[in-house]
Short mmCIF file of C-alpha atoms in Angstrom, two decimals:
data_model
loop_
_atom_site.label_atom_id
_atom_site.label_comp_id
_atom_site.label_asym_id
_atom_site.label_seq_id
_atom_site.Cartn_x
_atom_site.Cartn_y
_atom_site.Cartn_z
CA MET G 15 0.00 0.00 0.00
CA PRO G 16 1.33 3.50 -0.83
CA TRP G 17 2.76 5.38 2.17
CA ASN G 18 0.08 8.06 1.88
CA LYS G 19 -2.87 5.67 2.06
CA ASN G 20 -3.69 4.97 5.67
CA ARG G 21 -6.12 5.76 8.47
CA VAL G 22 -4.95 9.36 8.82
CA THR G 23 -5.56 10.27 5.19
CA SER G 24 -8.79 8.28 5.12
CA ARG G 25 -10.20 9.76 8.31
CA LEU G 26 -9.26 13.34 7.45
CA GLY G 27 -10.14 13.09 3.76
CA ILE G 28 -6.71 14.30 2.64
CA LYS G 29 -4.19 13.06 0.08
CA TYR G 30 -1.00 13.12 2.17
CA PRO G 31 -0.66 12.43 5.93
CA ILE G 32 1.06 15.77 6.49
CA VAL G 33 -0.46 18.15 9.03
CA GLN G 34 0.76 21.73 9.18
CA GLY G 35 1.35 22.73 12.80
CA PRO G 36 -1.14 25.33 14.07
CA LEU G 37 1.67 27.85 14.77
CA GLY G 38 -0.30 29.81 17.38
CA GLY G 39 0.19 33.53 16.89
CA LEU G 40 2.16 32.91 13.69
CA ALA G 41 -0.73 31.24 11.86
CA SER G 42 -2.25 32.69 8.71
CA GLN G 43 -5.25 31.85 6.58
CA ARG G 44 -3.16 31.78 3.41
CA LEU G 45 -0.71 29.22 4.80
CA THR G 46 -3.47 27.02 6.20
CA ALA G 47 -5.39 27.05 2.92
CA ALA G 48 -2.28 26.43 0.80
CA VAL G 49 -1.36 23.26 2.72
CA SER G 50 -4.95 22.02 2.56
CA ASN G 51 -5.23 22.79 -1.15
CA TYR G 52 -2.08 20.79 -1.80
CA GLY G 53 -3.53 17.73 -0.11
CA GLY G 54 -2.30 17.97 3.47
CA LEU G 55 -4.20 19.29 6.47
CA GLY G 56 -3.70 22.99 7.05
CA SER G 57 -4.20 24.13 10.65
CA PHE G 58 -4.87 27.53 12.16
CA GLY G 59 -3.90 28.25 15.77
CA ALA G 60 -6.74 30.40 17.13
CA HIS G 61 -6.24 30.12 20.89
CA GLY G 62 -5.55 33.83 21.35
CA LEU G 63 -8.55 35.02 19.34
CA LYS G 64 -11.95 36.12 20.54
CA PRO G 65 -14.93 34.13 19.22
CA GLN G 66 -15.94 36.66 16.55
CA ALA G 67 -12.37 36.78 15.22
CA ILE G 68 -12.35 32.97 14.98
CA ARG G 69 -15.60 33.11 13.04
CA GLU G 70 -14.03 35.55 10.60
CA VAL G 71 -10.96 33.34 10.17
CA ILE G 72 -13.17 30.36 9.35
CA GLY G 73 -15.11 32.41 6.82
CA GLU G 74 -11.92 33.52 5.07
CA LEU G 75 -10.54 29.99 5.02
CA ARG G 76 -13.70 28.73 3.37
CA SER G 77 -13.36 31.44 0.74
CA ILE G 78 -9.91 30.20 -0.33
CA THR G 79 -10.14 26.42 0.16
CA ASP G 80 -12.81 23.77 -0.18
CA LYS G 81 -10.54 21.17 1.41
CA PRO G 82 -10.52 20.00 5.05
CA PHE G 83 -8.73 22.27 7.51
CA ALA G 84 -8.30 22.36 11.29
CA ILE G 85 -8.84 25.07 13.89
CA ASN G 86 -6.64 24.58 16.94
CA LEU G 87 -7.48 25.76 20.47
CA TRP G 88 -5.97 25.49 23.94
CA VAL G 89 -8.31 23.89 26.46
CA SER G 90 -6.48 25.51 29.36
CA MET G 91 -6.57 29.23 28.65
CA GLU G 92 -4.66 30.51 31.68
CA ASP G 93 -2.43 29.33 34.50
CA ASP G 94 -3.33 29.36 38.16
CA GLY G 95 -2.88 32.84 39.47
CA ALA G 96 -3.70 34.74 36.28
CA PHE G 97 -6.90 36.20 37.77
CA VAL G 98 -5.29 37.24 41.06
CA SER G 99 -1.91 38.42 39.79
CA ASP G 100 -1.56 42.02 40.94
CA ALA G 101 0.27 45.22 40.09
CA LYS G 102 3.24 44.33 42.31
CA ALA G 103 3.81 41.06 40.43
CA PHE G 104 3.46 42.97 37.16
CA GLU G 105 6.09 45.52 38.18
CA ARG G 106 8.52 42.78 39.28
CA SER G 107 8.30 41.10 35.88
CA LEU G 108 8.31 44.37 33.96
CA ALA G 109 11.59 45.33 35.66
CA HIS G 110 13.41 42.66 33.61
CA ILE G 111 12.47 44.24 30.26
CA SER G 112 11.66 47.89 31.01
CA GLY G 113 15.25 48.93 30.32
CA HIS G 114 15.12 47.41 26.85
CA ILE G 115 11.78 49.08 26.14
CA THR G 116 12.99 52.56 27.08
CA THR G 117 16.32 52.11 25.29
CA LEU G 118 14.44 51.33 22.09
CA GLY G 119 12.31 54.43 22.52
CA GLY G 120 9.20 52.79 23.90
CA LYS G 121 7.08 53.50 26.92
CA PRO G 122 6.74 50.77 29.58
CA PRO G 123 3.16 49.43 29.88
CA VAL G 124 0.95 49.86 32.93
CA PHE G 125 -0.83 47.12 34.85
CA THR G 126 -4.33 46.06 33.83
CA PRO G 127 -6.25 43.15 35.39
CA TYR G 128 -6.53 39.97 33.34
CA SER G 129 -9.54 39.74 31.03
CA ALA G 130 -10.20 36.15 29.99
CA ILE G 131 -11.28 34.59 26.72
CA ARG G 132 -13.36 31.50 27.50
CA PHE G 133 -12.45 28.24 25.76
CA GLU G 134 -16.11 27.23 25.76
CA ASP G 135 -17.03 30.36 23.79
CA GLN G 136 -14.29 29.67 21.25
CA ALA G 137 -15.36 26.04 20.90
CA ARG G 138 -18.97 27.12 20.34
CA VAL G 139 -17.89 28.93 17.17
CA ILE G 140 -16.15 25.79 15.88
CA ILE G 141 -19.32 23.78 16.48
CA ASP G 142 -21.68 26.38 15.03
CA GLU G 143 -19.52 26.75 11.93
CA LYS G 144 -19.14 22.95 11.55
CA VAL G 145 -15.39 23.22 11.09
CA PRO G 146 -14.04 20.03 9.43
CA VAL G 147 -11.39 19.34 12.09
CA PHE G 148 -11.07 20.56 15.66
CA SER G 149 -7.62 20.06 17.19
CA PHE G 150 -6.66 20.99 20.73
CA ILE G 151 -3.86 20.87 23.29
CA TYR G 152 -3.45 21.57 27.01
CA GLY G 153 -6.24 19.30 28.15
CA LEU G 154 -9.51 17.60 27.33
CA PRO G 155 -12.61 19.60 26.38
CA PRO G 156 -15.73 18.95 28.45
CA ASN G 157 -17.67 15.86 27.39
CA GLU G 158 -20.60 17.93 26.16
CA ILE G 159 -18.35 19.72 23.67
CA LEU G 160 -16.82 16.46 22.46
CA ASP G 161 -20.26 14.87 22.11
CA GLU G 162 -21.61 17.81 20.15
CA CYS G 163 -18.61 17.78 17.82
CA ARG G 164 -19.21 14.11 17.11
CA ARG G 165 -22.90 14.77 16.41
CA MET G 166 -21.88 17.48 13.94
CA GLY G 167 -19.34 15.20 12.21
CA ILE G 168 -16.37 17.31 13.36
CA ILE G 169 -13.17 15.26 13.53
CA LEU G 170 -11.32 15.56 16.84
CA ILE G 171 -7.52 15.62 17.17
CA GLY G 172 -5.97 15.81 20.64
CA GLY G 173 -2.36 16.58 21.50
CA ALA G 174 -0.37 14.37 23.86
CA THR G 175 3.13 14.73 25.29
CA THR G 176 3.09 11.49 27.31
CA VAL G 177 1.68 8.00 26.93
CA ASP G 178 -0.80 8.64 29.74
CA GLU G 179 -2.10 11.74 27.98
CA ALA G 180 -2.57 9.72 24.78
CA LYS G 181 -4.55 7.12 26.72
CA ALA G 182 -6.73 9.82 28.27
CA LEU G 183 -7.46 11.24 24.81
CA ALA G 184 -8.32 7.79 23.47
CA ASP G 185 -10.62 7.14 26.42
CA ALA G 186 -12.35 10.45 25.72
CA GLY G 187 -13.15 9.29 22.18
CA VAL G 188 -11.04 11.54 19.98
CA ASP G 189 -10.39 10.42 16.41
CA LEU G 190 -6.63 10.95 16.17
CA VAL G 191 -3.78 11.75 18.57
CA VAL G 192 -0.76 13.97 17.94
CA ALA G 193 2.23 12.63 19.90
CA SER G 194 4.47 15.66 20.38
CA GLY G 195 8.14 15.27 21.29
CA PHE G 196 10.15 17.94 23.09
CA GLU G 197 12.02 18.75 19.86
CA ALA G 198 8.97 20.71 18.68
CA GLY G 199 9.00 24.48 18.44
CA GLY G 200 6.62 26.58 20.48
CA HIS G 201 4.23 25.08 23.04
CA ARG G 202 3.46 21.36 23.25
CA GLY G 203 0.50 21.33 25.62
CA SER G 204 1.15 18.94 28.50
CA PHE G 205 -1.88 18.50 30.75
CA LEU G 206 -1.60 15.52 33.12
CA ARG G 207 1.79 16.39 34.57
CA CYS G 208 3.77 19.61 34.50
CA SER G 209 5.58 20.32 31.26
CA ASP G 210 9.00 19.83 32.87
CA ASP G 211 8.04 16.23 33.70
CA SER G 212 6.64 15.57 30.20
CA LEU G 213 9.77 16.09 28.11
CA ASN G 214 9.75 12.95 25.99
CA GLY G 215 11.62 12.87 22.69
CA THR G 216 9.70 12.03 19.52
CA MET G 217 11.61 8.81 18.90
CA ALA G 218 10.83 7.57 22.42
CA LEU G 219 7.25 8.84 22.57
CA VAL G 220 5.75 7.82 19.22
CA PRO G 221 6.28 4.02 19.37
CA GLN G 222 5.04 3.88 22.95
CA VAL G 223 1.91 5.84 22.10
CA SER G 224 1.35 3.71 19.00
CA ASP G 225 1.53 0.59 21.16
CA ALA G 226 -0.69 2.02 23.89
CA ILE G 227 -3.69 3.14 21.84
CA SER G 228 -5.51 1.82 18.80
CA LEU G 229 -6.14 5.25 17.28
CA PRO G 230 -4.09 6.66 14.40
CA VAL G 231 -1.07 8.55 15.71
CA ILE G 232 0.42 11.69 14.19
CA ALA G 233 4.07 12.29 15.12
CA ALA G 234 5.28 15.81 15.89
CA GLY G 235 8.55 17.34 17.00
CA GLY G 236 11.79 17.65 15.05
CA ILE G 237 10.33 16.40 11.75
CA ALA G 238 11.38 18.64 8.88
CA ASP G 239 12.12 16.48 5.83
CA GLY G 240 11.28 13.20 4.10
CA ARG G 241 13.69 11.25 6.28
CA GLY G 242 11.84 12.41 9.36
CA ILE G 243 8.50 11.40 7.89
CA VAL G 244 9.74 7.92 7.00
CA ALA G 245 11.24 7.54 10.47
CA ALA G 246 7.93 8.56 12.07
CA LEU G 247 6.05 6.03 9.97
CA ALA G 248 8.56 3.35 10.93
CA LEU G 249 7.98 4.19 14.60
CA GLY G 250 4.28 3.46 14.26
CA ALA G 251 2.82 6.86 13.34
CA GLU G 252 0.49 7.17 10.36
CA GLY G 253 1.07 10.87 9.83
CA VAL G 254 3.28 13.78 10.83
CA GLN G 255 2.74 17.31 12.05
CA MET G 256 5.30 19.88 10.93
CA GLY G 257 5.49 23.50 11.98
CA THR G 258 8.91 25.15 11.84
CA ILE G 259 9.50 24.14 8.23
CA PHE G 260 6.57 26.36 7.18
CA LEU G 261 7.56 29.46 9.16
CA PRO G 262 9.93 30.87 6.47
CA CYS G 263 7.11 30.87 3.90
CA LYS G 264 5.86 34.29 2.89
CA GLU G 265 2.34 33.11 3.68
CA SER G 266 3.12 32.47 7.35
CA GLY G 267 2.50 34.98 10.10
CA ALA G 268 6.18 35.02 11.09
CA SER G 269 8.01 38.32 10.79
CA GLU G 270 10.59 38.86 8.07
CA ARG G 271 13.36 38.74 10.67
CA HIS G 272 12.01 35.49 12.11
CA ARG G 273 11.96 33.91 8.64
CA TYR G 274 15.49 35.08 7.95
CA ALA G 275 16.75 33.71 11.27
CA ILE G 276 15.52 30.22 10.37
CA LEU G 277 16.77 30.22 6.78
CA SER G 278 20.17 31.72 7.64
CA GLY G 279 21.09 29.20 10.32
CA GLY G 280 20.18 31.52 13.17
CA ALA G 281 18.03 28.78 14.73
CA ALA G 282 20.92 26.36 15.18
CA VAL G 283 20.58 26.68 18.96
CA THR G 284 17.12 26.43 20.49
CA ALA G 285 16.12 26.13 24.13
CA LEU G 286 13.10 25.88 26.39
CA THR G 287 11.80 28.90 28.27
CA ARG G 288 8.84 30.15 30.27
CA GLY G 289 10.05 33.69 29.90
CA PHE G 290 8.32 34.44 26.60
CA THR G 291 4.76 33.48 27.60
CA GLY G 292 4.67 32.00 31.08
CA ARG G 293 4.42 28.44 29.73
CA LEU G 294 7.30 26.21 28.71
CA ALA G 295 8.03 26.47 24.99
CA ARG G 296 10.93 26.11 22.57
CA GLY G 297 12.43 28.99 20.66
CA ILE G 298 15.69 30.33 19.28
CA GLU G 299 18.11 31.02 22.12
CA ASN G 300 18.99 34.72 22.20
CA GLN G 301 19.78 37.47 24.68
CA LEU G 302 16.17 37.90 25.77
CA MET G 303 15.73 34.18 26.46
CA VAL G 304 18.94 33.98 28.46
CA GLU G 305 17.93 36.96 30.57
CA LEU G 306 14.42 35.64 31.20
CA ASN G 307 15.72 32.16 32.02
CA ALA G 308 17.92 33.55 34.81
CA PRO G 309 16.97 32.13 38.24
CA GLU G 310 16.15 35.52 39.72
CA THR G 311 13.69 36.47 36.95
CA SER G 312 10.04 36.88 37.95
CA ILE G 313 7.69 35.28 35.43
CA LEU G 314 3.97 36.05 35.33
CA PRO G 315 1.37 33.29 34.84
CA TYR G 316 0.26 32.54 31.28
CA PRO G 317 -0.99 34.55 29.40
CA LEU G 318 0.06 37.60 31.43
CA GLN G 319 3.74 37.06 30.66
CA ARG G 320 2.92 36.69 26.97
CA GLN G 321 1.04 40.00 26.99
CA LEU G 322 3.87 41.70 28.85
CA ILE G 323 6.60 40.53 26.47
CA ARG G 324 4.61 41.69 23.45
CA ASN G 325 5.28 45.28 24.58
CA LEU G 326 8.97 44.67 23.91
CA THR G 327 8.49 42.49 20.83
CA SER G 328 6.66 45.13 18.82
CA ILE G 329 9.38 47.78 19.12
CA ALA G 330 12.27 45.28 18.92
CA GLU G 331 10.96 44.01 15.58
CA SER G 332 10.55 47.49 14.13
CA SER G 333 14.07 48.46 15.20
CA GLY G 334 15.70 45.20 14.08
CA HIS G 335 16.90 43.97 17.47
CA ASP G 336 16.68 40.22 16.88
CA GLU G 337 18.24 39.41 20.25
CA LEU G 338 15.16 40.87 21.96
CA ILE G 339 12.49 39.13 19.86
CA PRO G 340 10.89 35.80 20.88
CA MET G 341 11.29 33.50 17.89
CA TRP G 342 9.68 30.06 18.03
CA SER G 343 11.60 27.22 16.43
CA GLY G 344 11.96 23.46 16.63
CA GLN G 345 15.28 21.65 16.85
CA SER G 346 15.31 20.76 13.14
CA ALA G 347 15.02 24.34 11.92
CA ASN G 348 18.27 24.12 9.92
CA LEU G 349 16.54 21.64 7.62
CA ALA G 350 14.18 24.39 6.42
CA LYS G 351 15.45 25.53 3.03
CA SER G 352 12.53 27.03 1.10
CA THR G 353 10.00 29.85 1.30
CA ASP G 354 7.62 28.28 -1.22
CA ILE G 355 4.86 26.06 0.17
CA SER G 356 4.40 23.97 -2.96
CA GLU G 357 8.15 23.48 -3.27
CA ILE G 358 8.34 22.32 0.34
CA LEU G 359 5.48 19.87 -0.03
CA ASP G 360 6.69 18.61 -3.42
CA SER G 361 10.09 17.90 -1.88
CA LEU G 362 8.56 16.07 1.09
CA VAL G 363 6.33 13.87 -1.05
CA GLN G 364 9.09 13.05 -3.53
CA SER G 365 11.63 12.33 -0.80
CA VAL G 366 9.31 10.04 1.16
CA SER G 367 8.36 8.14 -1.99
CA GLU G 368 12.00 7.66 -2.94
CA ILE G 369 13.06 6.52 0.54
CA ALA G 370 10.07 4.21 0.87
CA GLY G 371 10.90 2.72 -2.52
CA ARG G 372 14.49 2.06 -1.49
CA VAL G 373 13.36 0.43 1.74
CA MET G 374 10.97 -1.85 -0.14
CA LEU G 375 13.67 -2.76 -2.65
CA TRP G 376 16.12 -3.50 0.15
CA GLY G 377 13.54 -5.76 1.78
CA GLU G 378 12.86 -7.65 -1.44
CA ASN G 379 16.58 -8.26 -1.93
CA GLY G 380 16.98 -9.54 1.61
#
C-alpha cells in the first residue's frame, strides 16, 4: 500500500498524511489554505482570538479552500494565578524588560487586570460553523463539547506529550492523537503532569503511544524532511505534524526577521523557556531568552507574561533587534530551506516516496 494511504488520510479526507502545525500567533489563513489545497491538512492556531475573530478566520478559510482544515485551540486558557496576579507582580516582571523598552524608545506598559477569553465560547464557534477538524492541546474539552462535535461530524484531534495523555485522549473518544516530542518548536500542551516532567523525545514517545492506543497517531517534534517522515512512519505513526519548516514561507505569520533567522542558520541553537509566555516552549536562544531564564527572573502566569513581552516584541521588531524578539523554532530548523509552500510539499512527497521505494527494494533483496 502506498505510504500516503492509511487511516490518517482516510479519516481526514486528505491526500497526504502531512499536518501543518497550528503555529499559534504565527498562523495565517493563506498558509493554512495552501497546505490544505495541496492535499495535506492545514491548521490555524486560534487560541488567542476572541470568538468573533475565529468566526471571521473560518469564513476567510472557506473562501480560499474547499478542502478540510483544522482550527486549533488550547483547552487551558490561563495558569493558576492569572486572575489574582496584581500590580506588584506585574512591576517585578516588567523590571526585567523595562530597560530594553525605554532604550528602544518605547514606553513601559501599565498594569491592567486579566480579562479572559473563554475556551467554551471559542469552541462554540467551531461547532456552530461545523469546522471540518477541531484540534486541541493543554487538556480535554468537556464531554458535552466532544459529544456535540461528534454529532456534527467534526473530527477531533488531541495533542499528547506522554503516553498517559494519549490514553486519556483515546478514552475520551477523539479520532486521532498527535504525539508531540520535546524537539517541537513553540508550546506542546502537557496536561496531566507539568511540562517539565513531560519532556519525551519524539523517537521515544511515538512508538510507545502507538503501542498504547488503537487510534491513528500523528508524530510531531523535530520532523522537517522526508527522512523524518519515514522515520515517524517506521515508529508506528500514520502521519506527521510539521510547523517550523513552514515558518519561512511568505504566507506564514512570522516576521521577516524570524523567517530570515531560520533560513540563515540563526536557529541552530534552540532552548526551552517560560520567559516568553509563562508556559514552557521552545524557541531560538537569544539574549532575551537567556535573561528571562535567569533564576532571579520573575515570570507572570500565562498569558500575562505573553502579553507583557509583546510590549517589547513590537518595538524590537521594528528596530531590528533580533536578540530581543521571541522566535519560536523546533530543533530541526536548519533543515528548512525554502520559502515556497508547494516546493516544500513537493520535496517532502518526492523524498518520502524515494526513501520508501528504497526500503521496499532492500527488503525484497533480503
